[in-house]
Tab-separated table of N, CA and C in Angstrom:
chain	number	residue	atom	x	y	z
A	1	MET	N	94.245	107.486	141.126
A	1	MET	CA	94.992	106.623	140.238
A	1	MET	C	95.097	105.214	140.821
A	2	PHE	N	95.426	105.107	142.120
A	2	PHE	CA	95.569	103.808	142.762
A	2	PHE	C	94.236	103.062	142.767
A	3	GLU	N	93.136	103.789	143.037
A	3	GLU	CA	91.815	103.162	143.053
A	3	GLU	C	91.476	102.582	141.680
A	4	LYS	N	91.842	103.318	140.645
A	4	LYS	CA	91.561	102.865	139.280
A	4	LYS	C	92.336	101.587	138.968
A	5	LEU	N	93.611	101.535	139.374
A	5	LEU	CA	94.426	100.348	139.123
A	5	LEU	C	93.902	99.134	139.877
A	6	THR	N	93.545	99.329	141.158
A	6	THR	CA	93.050	98.189	141.931
A	6	THR	C	91.698	97.723	141.404
A	7	SER	N	90.840	98.665	141.020
A	7	SER	CA	89.547	98.270	140.450
A	7	SER	C	89.749	97.494	139.154
A	8	LYS	N	90.697	97.941	138.347
A	8	LYS	CA	90.970	97.245	137.088
A	8	LYS	C	91.555	95.861	137.357
A	9	PHE	N	92.485	95.766	138.316
A	9	PHE	CA	93.095	94.477	138.643
A	9	PHE	C	92.051	93.500	139.162
A	10	PHE	N	91.198	93.963	140.074
A	10	PHE	CA	90.184	93.087	140.646
A	10	PHE	C	88.976	92.937	139.729
A	11	GLY	N	88.915	93.715	138.651
A	11	GLY	CA	87.812	93.595	137.709
A	11	GLY	C	86.488	94.031	138.291
A	12	LEU	N	86.508	95.042	139.139
A	12	LEU	CA	85.282	95.477	139.788
A	12	LEU	C	84.634	96.611	139.005
A	13	ASP	N	83.651	96.250	138.216
A	13	ASP	CA	82.817	97.253	137.577
A	13	ASP	C	81.667	97.549	138.550
A	14	ASP	N	80.646	98.221	138.091
A	14	ASP	CA	79.528	98.545	138.987
A	14	ASP	C	78.875	97.285	139.549
A	15	GLU	N	78.731	96.274	138.711
A	15	GLU	CA	78.156	95.001	139.160
A	15	GLU	C	79.054	94.350	140.216
A	16	GLY	N	80.352	94.375	139.980
A	16	GLY	CA	81.298	93.786	140.932
A	16	GLY	C	81.292	94.499	142.274
A	17	TRP	N	81.196	95.823	142.245
A	17	TRP	CA	81.149	96.573	143.506
A	17	TRP	C	79.874	96.247	144.287
A	18	MET	N	78.765	96.061	143.568
A	18	MET	CA	77.526	95.711	144.263
A	18	MET	C	77.617	94.325	144.891
A	19	ARG	N	78.249	93.392	144.196
A	19	ARG	CA	78.439	92.060	144.778
A	19	ARG	C	79.376	92.133	145.982
A	20	HIS	N	80.398	92.962	145.875
A	20	HIS	CA	81.338	93.135	146.974
A	20	HIS	C	80.686	93.850	148.154
A	21	ALA	N	79.617	94.594	147.892
A	21	ALA	CA	78.916	95.300	148.967
A	21	ALA	C	78.071	94.360	149.818
A	22	ASN	N	78.006	93.099	149.453
A	22	ASN	CA	77.321	92.123	150.292
A	22	ASN	C	78.050	92.083	151.638
A	23	PRO	N	77.322	92.205	152.745
A	23	PRO	CA	77.994	92.211	154.055
A	23	PRO	C	78.874	90.991	154.295
A	24	TRP	N	78.481	89.825	153.770
A	24	TRP	CA	79.313	88.638	153.936
A	24	TRP	C	80.671	88.829	153.265
A	25	SER	N	80.677	89.436	152.103
A	25	SER	CA	81.936	89.677	151.398
A	25	SER	C	82.816	90.633	152.196
A	26	GLY	N	82.218	91.699	152.677
A	26	GLY	CA	82.987	92.683	153.442
A	26	GLY	C	83.552	92.111	154.731
A	27	TRP	N	82.690	91.414	155.489
A	27	TRP	CA	83.146	90.886	156.784
A	27	TRP	C	84.132	89.737	156.626
A	28	MET	N	84.019	88.972	155.552
A	28	MET	CA	84.946	87.857	155.359
A	28	MET	C	86.340	88.338	154.962
A	29	ARG	N	86.447	89.574	154.532
A	29	ARG	CA	87.761	90.114	154.163
A	29	ARG	C	88.450	90.824	155.319
A	30	VAL	N	87.724	91.081	156.385
A	30	VAL	CA	88.297	91.811	157.518
A	30	VAL	C	89.537	91.110	158.088
A	31	PRO	N	89.504	89.807	158.327
A	31	PRO	CA	90.686	89.169	158.920
A	31	PRO	C	91.821	88.892	157.937
A	32	CYS	N	91.644	89.204	156.666
A	32	CYS	CA	92.650	88.843	155.662
A	32	CYS	C	94.027	89.440	155.946
A	33	LEU	N	94.079	90.700	156.327
A	33	LEU	CA	95.381	91.327	156.569
A	33	LEU	C	96.096	90.674	157.748
A	34	VAL	N	95.374	90.424	158.821
A	34	VAL	CA	95.980	89.780	159.993
A	34	VAL	C	96.464	88.379	159.623
A	35	LEU	N	95.647	87.633	158.896
A	35	LEU	CA	96.044	86.284	158.494
A	35	LEU	C	97.232	86.304	157.536
A	36	LEU	N	97.279	87.295	156.662
A	36	LEU	CA	98.401	87.407	155.728
A	36	LEU	C	99.697	87.710	156.480
A	37	VAL	N	99.628	88.618	157.429
A	37	VAL	CA	100.820	88.931	158.247
A	37	VAL	C	101.251	87.694	159.025
A	38	ALA	N	100.288	86.969	159.600
A	38	ALA	CA	100.628	85.752	160.350
A	38	ALA	C	101.257	84.706	159.432
A	39	ALA	N	100.765	84.596	158.210
A	39	ALA	CA	101.333	83.626	157.263
A	39	ALA	C	102.765	83.996	156.895
A	40	PHE	N	103.012	85.291	156.663
A	40	PHE	CA	104.395	85.716	156.380
A	40	PHE	C	105.290	85.488	157.598
A	41	TRP	N	104.768	85.764	158.761
A	41	TRP	CA	105.536	85.615	159.995
A	41	TRP	C	105.849	84.147	160.261
A	42	SER	N	104.922	83.254	159.870
A	42	SER	CA	105.109	81.829	160.141
A	42	SER	C	106.129	81.173	159.229
A	43	ARG	N	106.677	81.904	158.279
A	43	ARG	CA	107.665	81.317	157.373
A	43	ARG	C	108.885	80.830	158.138
A	44	VAL	N	109.116	81.389	159.311
A	44	VAL	CA	110.245	80.948	160.135
A	44	VAL	C	110.055	79.489	160.535
A	45	TRP	N	108.825	79.106	160.898
A	45	TRP	CA	108.555	77.733	161.325
A	45	TRP	C	108.171	76.834	160.168
A	46	LEU	N	107.439	77.389	159.222
A	46	LEU	CA	106.919	76.563	158.143
A	46	LEU	C	107.828	76.489	156.926
A	47	GLY	N	108.746	77.434	156.832
A	47	GLY	CA	109.599	77.473	155.651
A	47	GLY	C	108.774	77.782	154.414
A	48	TRP	N	109.051	77.050	153.335
A	48	TRP	CA	108.335	77.297	152.091
A	48	TRP	C	106.867	76.889	152.164
A	49	TYR	N	106.511	76.092	153.160
A	49	TYR	CA	105.106	75.717	153.308
A	49	TYR	C	104.230	76.916	153.674
A	50	SER	N	104.833	77.993	154.102
A	50	SER	CA	104.046	79.206	154.395
A	50	SER	C	103.448	79.788	153.115
A	51	ALA	N	103.952	79.371	151.965
A	51	ALA	CA	103.380	79.838	150.698
A	51	ALA	C	101.945	79.346	150.515
A	52	ILE	N	101.598	78.231	151.164
A	52	ILE	CA	100.231	77.693	151.029
A	52	ILE	C	99.206	78.639	151.662
A	53	PRO	N	99.356	79.034	152.946
A	53	PRO	CA	98.368	79.977	153.484
A	53	PRO	C	98.444	81.352	152.815
A	54	ILE	N	99.628	81.765	152.407
A	54	ILE	CA	99.750	83.063	151.712
A	54	ILE	C	98.955	83.029	150.413
A	55	ALA	N	99.130	81.963	149.637
A	55	ALA	CA	98.397	81.839	148.374
A	55	ALA	C	96.894	81.740	148.624
A	56	ALA	N	96.503	80.996	149.646
A	56	ALA	CA	95.074	80.849	149.953
A	56	ALA	C	94.447	82.193	150.320
A	57	ILE	N	95.133	82.982	151.111
A	57	ILE	CA	94.606	84.290	151.519
A	57	ILE	C	94.533	85.231	150.323
A	58	LEU	N	95.562	85.237	149.491
A	58	LEU	CA	95.543	86.109	148.318
A	58	LEU	C	94.439	85.689	147.335
A	59	LEU	N	94.251	84.393	147.168
A	59	LEU	CA	93.165	83.923	146.300
A	59	LEU	C	91.804	84.302	146.877
A	60	TRP	N	91.650	84.144	148.189
A	60	TRP	CA	90.395	84.528	148.829
A	60	TRP	C	90.132	86.024	148.650
A	61	THR	N	91.165	86.840	148.795
A	61	THR	CA	91.023	88.285	148.623
A	61	THR	C	90.584	88.608	147.202
A	62	TYR	N	91.079	87.881	146.236
A	62	TYR	CA	90.722	88.125	144.838
A	62	TYR	C	89.302	87.643	144.518
A	63	PHE	N	88.944	86.451	144.989
A	63	PHE	CA	87.664	85.856	144.606
A	63	PHE	C	86.499	86.249	145.502
A	64	SER	N	86.755	86.748	146.665
A	64	SER	CA	85.686	87.103	147.598
A	64	SER	C	84.634	88.031	147.003
A	65	PRO	N	84.997	89.103	146.298
A	65	PRO	CA	83.943	89.958	145.737
A	65	PRO	C	83.121	89.288	144.637
A	66	ARG	N	83.588	88.184	144.107
A	66	ARG	CA	82.909	87.541	142.993
A	66	ARG	C	81.933	86.441	143.404
A	67	ILE	N	82.132	85.845	144.573
A	67	ILE	CA	81.336	84.673	144.915
A	67	ILE	C	80.053	85.008	145.661
A	68	PHE	N	79.937	86.203	146.193
A	68	PHE	CA	78.733	86.566	146.927
A	68	PHE	C	77.757	87.283	146.005
A	69	PRO	N	76.454	87.075	146.206
A	69	PRO	CA	75.467	87.775	145.372
A	69	PRO	C	75.309	89.233	145.811
A	70	LYS	N	74.588	89.990	145.012
A	70	LYS	CA	74.275	91.364	145.397
A	70	LYS	C	73.490	91.340	146.710
A	71	PRO	N	73.710	92.317	147.570
A	71	PRO	CA	72.945	92.326	148.824
A	71	PRO	C	71.495	92.722	148.573
A	72	LYS	N	70.613	92.225	149.427
A	72	LYS	CA	69.209	92.611	149.321
A	72	LYS	C	69.030	94.071	149.707
A	73	SER	N	69.892	94.527	150.608
A	73	SER	CA	69.852	95.918	151.046
A	73	SER	C	71.278	96.388	151.314
A	74	THR	N	71.522	97.643	151.039
A	74	THR	CA	72.836	98.218	151.354
A	74	THR	C	72.746	99.127	152.574
A	75	GLN	N	71.663	98.992	153.333
A	75	GLN	CA	71.470	99.817	154.522
A	75	GLN	C	72.086	99.153	155.752
A	76	ASN	N	73.355	98.807	155.659
A	76	ASN	CA	74.085	98.247	156.795
A	76	ASN	C	75.506	98.782	156.743
A	77	TRP	N	76.187	98.643	157.850
A	77	TRP	CA	77.505	99.252	157.993
A	77	TRP	C	78.499	98.699	156.979
A	78	ALA	N	78.526	97.383	156.791
A	78	ALA	CA	79.523	96.766	155.909
A	78	ALA	C	79.326	97.201	154.458
A	79	SER	N	78.086	97.212	153.992
A	79	SER	CA	77.818	97.627	152.611
A	79	SER	C	78.183	99.085	152.401
A	80	LYS	N	77.834	99.917	153.369
A	80	LYS	CA	78.147	101.342	153.250
A	80	LYS	C	79.656	101.570	153.238
A	81	ALA	N	80.394	100.786	154.025
A	81	ALA	CA	81.857	100.928	154.053
A	81	ALA	C	82.467	100.536	152.709
A	82	VAL	N	81.993	99.437	152.129
A	82	VAL	CA	82.522	98.981	150.837
A	82	VAL	C	82.193	99.994	149.748
A	83	LEU	N	80.941	100.434	149.697
A	83	LEU	CA	80.548	101.398	148.670
A	83	LEU	C	81.237	102.745	148.897
A	84	GLY	N	81.484	103.084	150.157
A	84	GLY	CA	82.192	104.327	150.452
A	84	GLY	C	83.644	104.279	150.017
A	85	SER	N	84.239	103.087	150.046
A	85	SER	CA	85.630	102.982	149.591
A	85	SER	C	85.730	103.168	148.086
A	86	ASN	N	84.634	102.995	147.384
A	86	ASN	CA	84.597	103.199	145.941
A	86	ASN	C	84.229	104.638	145.581
A	87	ALA	N	83.832	105.414	146.557
A	87	ALA	CA	83.356	106.783	146.291
A	87	ALA	C	84.389	107.669	145.593
A	88	PRO	N	85.673	107.666	145.976
A	88	PRO	CA	86.626	108.543	145.280
A	88	PRO	C	86.728	108.251	143.785
A	89	SER	N	86.774	106.993	143.400
A	89	SER	CA	86.866	106.692	141.968
A	89	SER	C	85.539	106.981	141.279
A	90	ASN	N	84.427	106.766	141.964
A	90	ASN	CA	83.127	107.122	141.393
A	90	ASN	C	83.011	108.621	141.207
A	91	HIS	N	83.564	109.391	142.148
A	91	HIS	CA	83.485	110.847	142.068
A	91	HIS	C	84.191	111.357	140.815
A	92	VAL	N	85.368	110.828	140.545
A	92	VAL	CA	86.111	111.220	139.345
A	92	VAL	C	85.328	110.811	138.103
A	93	HIS	N	84.768	109.609	138.115
A	93	HIS	CA	83.986	109.118	136.980
A	93	HIS	C	82.755	109.995	136.753
A	94	LEU	N	82.074	110.368	137.837
A	94	LEU	CA	80.888	111.216	137.703
A	94	LEU	C	81.248	112.617	137.218
A	95	GLN	N	82.381	113.152	137.691
A	95	GLN	CA	82.819	114.461	137.216
A	95	GLN	C	83.094	114.412	135.718
A	96	ARG	N	83.735	113.352	135.258
A	96	ARG	CA	84.042	113.212	133.840
A	96	ARG	C	82.751	113.109	133.025
A	97	ARG	N	81.795	112.326	133.502
A	97	ARG	CA	80.516	112.198	132.801
A	97	ARG	C	79.769	113.523	132.776
A	98	GLN	N	79.827	114.247	133.896
A	98	GLN	CA	79.153	115.538	133.950
A	98	GLN	C	79.798	116.520	132.971
A	99	ARG	N	81.136	116.544	132.931
A	99	ARG	CA	81.847	117.424	132.013
A	99	ARG	C	81.531	117.061	130.561
A	100	ASP	N	81.540	115.770	130.255
A	100	ASP	CA	81.216	115.325	128.897
A	100	ASP	C	79.774	115.658	128.539
A	101	GLY	N	78.880	115.524	129.503
A	101	GLY	CA	77.482	115.848	129.263
A	101	GLY	C	77.284	117.326	128.997
A	102	LYS	N	77.984	118.182	129.747
A	102	LYS	CA	77.879	119.623	129.521
A	102	LYS	C	78.437	119.987	128.143
A	103	ALA	N	79.530	119.342	127.761
A	103	ALA	CA	80.112	119.627	126.453
A	103	ALA	C	79.146	119.209	125.337
A	104	ALA	N	78.516	118.040	125.501
A	104	ALA	CA	77.568	117.579	124.486
A	104	ALA	C	76.351	118.504	124.435
A	105	PHE	N	75.890	118.941	125.607
A	105	PHE	CA	74.742	119.836	125.656
A	105	PHE	C	75.079	121.170	124.995
A	106	ALA	N	76.281	121.673	125.270
A	106	ALA	CA	76.707	122.962	124.675
A	106	ALA	C	76.811	122.815	123.158
A	107	LYS	N	77.240	121.677	122.701
A	107	LYS	CA	77.409	121.456	121.258
A	107	LYS	C	76.038	121.497	120.541
A	108	PHE	N	75.018	120.935	121.172
A	108	PHE	CA	73.722	120.865	120.527
A	108	PHE	C	72.828	122.075	120.835
A	109	SER	N	73.202	122.905	121.786
A	109	SER	CA	72.339	124.024	122.158
A	109	SER	C	72.565	125.256	121.286
A	110	HIS	N	73.599	125.264	120.495
A	110	HIS	CA	73.872	126.451	119.661
A	110	HIS	C	73.302	126.316	118.299
C-alpha cells in the first residue's frame, strides 16, 4: 500500500522507474536523508532560513527521477537497487495481471 502511494505521489510509472534507475539518479539521492536531517538540525542557527535547504532537498528528491535519462544498461548496483525497490509493487501488479489473464482465458476456453 505504501509503495503504491509513493509511486503515485512521485508519478513513477514504468517509464519513470527506468529513468530513476539511471545510476546518476540513484547515487545523487543517497546523501538526501543526511542533508535533510542536517537542514532540520540547522534550524537552531539558521532559524526560518533553514526552510531554504529543506525545500531544496525536497524538490531535488521529487525531481531527481525525472531529469535523468534511461540508463544504457541496468547491469550495475545502483540500477539494480532502484529496480529492486520497485519489485514489491511490481509483484502485486504482476499477480493481478496474471489473475486477470487466467480469468479471461477461462472465460474464452469454455
